Tab-separated table of C-alpha atoms in Angstrom:
chain	number	residue	atom	x	y	z
A	280	UNK	CA	205.691	189.623	37.844
A	281	UNK	CA	206.530	189.445	41.556
A	282	UNK	CA	209.479	191.736	42.271
A	283	UNK	CA	209.572	191.437	46.071
A	284	UNK	CA	210.133	194.222	48.587
A	285	UNK	CA	210.485	197.716	47.175
A	286	UNK	CA	212.436	200.789	48.194
A	287	UNK	CA	213.990	203.915	46.796
A	288	UNK	CA	217.789	204.057	46.791
A	289	UNK	CA	218.980	207.633	47.101
A	290	UNK	CA	222.430	208.872	46.129
A	291	UNK	CA	223.444	211.333	48.860
A	292	UNK	CA	226.364	213.745	49.294
A	293	UNK	CA	226.525	213.599	53.111
A	294	UNK	CA	225.018	210.456	54.591
A	295	UNK	CA	224.937	211.809	58.157
A	296	UNK	CA	223.076	214.957	57.083
A	297	UNK	CA	220.663	212.903	54.956
A	298	UNK	CA	220.018	210.436	57.787
A	299	UNK	CA	219.282	213.322	60.177
A	300	UNK	CA	216.871	214.853	57.639
A	301	UNK	CA	214.906	211.639	57.066
A	302	UNK	CA	214.803	210.945	60.818
A	303	UNK	CA	212.975	214.305	61.166
A	304	UNK	CA	210.391	212.843	58.746
A	305	UNK	CA	209.881	209.865	61.064
A	306	UNK	CA	212.243	207.344	59.469
A	307	UNK	CA	214.304	205.093	61.740
A	308	UNK	CA	217.398	203.043	61.009
A	309	UNK	CA	216.491	199.583	59.759
A	310	UNK	CA	219.789	198.258	58.431
A	311	UNK	CA	223.065	199.090	56.810
A	312	UNK	CA	226.173	200.717	58.225
A	313	UNK	CA	226.587	204.477	58.166
A	314	UNK	CA	230.364	204.046	58.609
A	315	UNK	CA	230.358	202.188	55.262
A	316	UNK	CA	228.297	205.012	53.675
A	317	UNK	CA	225.024	203.114	53.332
A	318	UNK	CA	221.963	203.084	55.561
A	319	UNK	CA	218.453	201.658	55.231
A	320	UNK	CA	215.634	203.623	56.872
A	321	UNK	CA	212.002	202.729	57.385
A	322	UNK	CA	208.794	204.611	58.191
A	323	UNK	CA	205.844	202.231	58.357
A	324	UNK	CA	206.046	200.132	55.198
A	325	UNK	CA	208.090	202.768	53.347
A	326	UNK	CA	211.770	201.891	52.932
A	327	UNK	CA	214.521	204.160	51.633
A	328	UNK	CA	218.205	203.473	51.243
A	329	UNK	CA	220.830	206.197	51.563
A	330	UNK	CA	224.049	205.557	49.634
A	331	UNK	CA	227.018	207.908	49.585
A	332	UNK	CA	229.457	207.392	46.710
A	333	UNK	CA	227.963	204.096	45.499
A	334	UNK	CA	225.559	205.010	42.687
A	335	UNK	CA	225.411	207.768	40.095
A	336	UNK	CA	221.625	208.216	40.193
A	337	UNK	CA	218.692	207.602	42.494
A	338	UNK	CA	216.933	204.349	41.624
A	339	UNK	CA	214.034	202.107	42.428
A	340	UNK	CA	215.101	198.902	44.126
A	341	UNK	CA	213.255	195.590	44.335
A	342	UNK	CA	214.324	192.583	46.410
A	343	UNK	CA	212.931	189.228	45.237
A	344	UNK	CA	212.659	186.801	48.133
A	345	UNK	CA	212.214	189.477	50.808
A	346	UNK	CA	209.212	190.996	52.551
A	347	UNK	CA	209.134	194.743	53.332
A	348	UNK	CA	210.671	193.750	56.700
A	349	UNK	CA	213.698	192.077	55.017
A	350	UNK	CA	212.401	188.641	56.000
A	351	UNK	CA	213.010	185.738	53.626
A	352	UNK	CA	209.889	184.556	51.796
A	353	UNK	CA	209.080	180.863	51.413
A	354	UNK	CA	208.118	181.304	47.778
A	355	UNK	CA	209.299	183.898	45.254
A	356	UNK	CA	210.378	184.347	41.636
A	357	UNK	CA	214.151	184.071	41.304
A	358	UNK	CA	216.020	187.108	39.962
A	359	UNK	CA	217.312	185.070	36.994
A	360	UNK	CA	213.745	184.113	35.994
A	361	UNK	CA	212.729	187.781	36.187
A	362	UNK	CA	215.743	188.677	34.051
A	363	UNK	CA	214.855	186.082	31.383
A	364	UNK	CA	211.268	187.362	31.288
A	365	UNK	CA	212.405	190.962	30.851
A	366	UNK	CA	214.943	189.973	28.175
A	367	UNK	CA	212.151	188.260	26.254
A	368	UNK	CA	210.236	191.551	26.401
A	369	UNK	CA	213.204	193.500	25.023
A	370	UNK	CA	214.281	195.342	28.183
A	371	UNK	CA	217.665	197.097	28.131
A	372	UNK	CA	220.095	195.918	30.802
A	373	UNK	CA	222.912	197.890	32.403
A	374	UNK	CA	224.068	194.824	34.325
A	375	UNK	CA	222.875	191.229	34.486
A	376	UNK	CA	222.714	188.384	36.988
A	377	UNK	CA	224.831	185.357	36.130
A	378	UNK	CA	222.224	182.854	34.965
A	379	UNK	CA	224.551	179.927	35.712
A	380	UNK	CA	224.332	180.642	39.454
A	381	UNK	CA	221.700	180.321	42.176
A	382	UNK	CA	221.039	182.367	45.295
A	383	UNK	CA	221.958	186.041	45.502
A	384	UNK	CA	222.132	187.973	42.255
A	385	UNK	CA	221.092	191.267	40.706
A	386	UNK	CA	220.452	193.150	37.507
A	387	UNK	CA	219.773	196.734	36.519
A	388	UNK	CA	217.389	197.843	33.785
A	389	UNK	CA	216.691	201.403	32.666
A	390	UNK	CA	213.218	202.857	32.164
A	391	UNK	CA	212.361	204.979	29.084
A	392	UNK	CA	213.379	208.160	30.940
A	393	UNK	CA	216.809	206.847	31.904
A	394	UNK	CA	215.940	205.946	35.495
A	395	UNK	CA	217.752	202.835	36.743
A	396	UNK	CA	215.776	200.015	38.352
A	397	UNK	CA	217.798	197.607	40.489
A	398	UNK	CA	216.470	194.085	41.131
A	399	UNK	CA	218.679	192.762	43.912
A	400	UNK	CA	218.072	189.297	45.389
A	401	UNK	CA	219.812	188.623	48.714
A	402	UNK	CA	218.603	185.042	49.332
């Protein structure tokens, strides 16, 4: 199963303080908009997202169709195909992609310990 680029999405209380902390660890701004309370940071191939007031829990995030540099891939497994495969395996979904659509879409599954996993296709 090819899930695409991966990152950790962190729920933060103060995005400016969190951004300053991760910058001390060598992360630099890679995307997002701190004025909208979300920021993507990168250190080498490691990507983290900081989100203030958007999610209840920290989560793993995968982006089908993207490289670790947020570049569109020529070939990838569509989020709806991944969703169908996981449904067939009995995965529990918190939210689902609309299978009647194409292009961007997302779903969230929960691991056995209650950790959310977001699969979020932007292309």
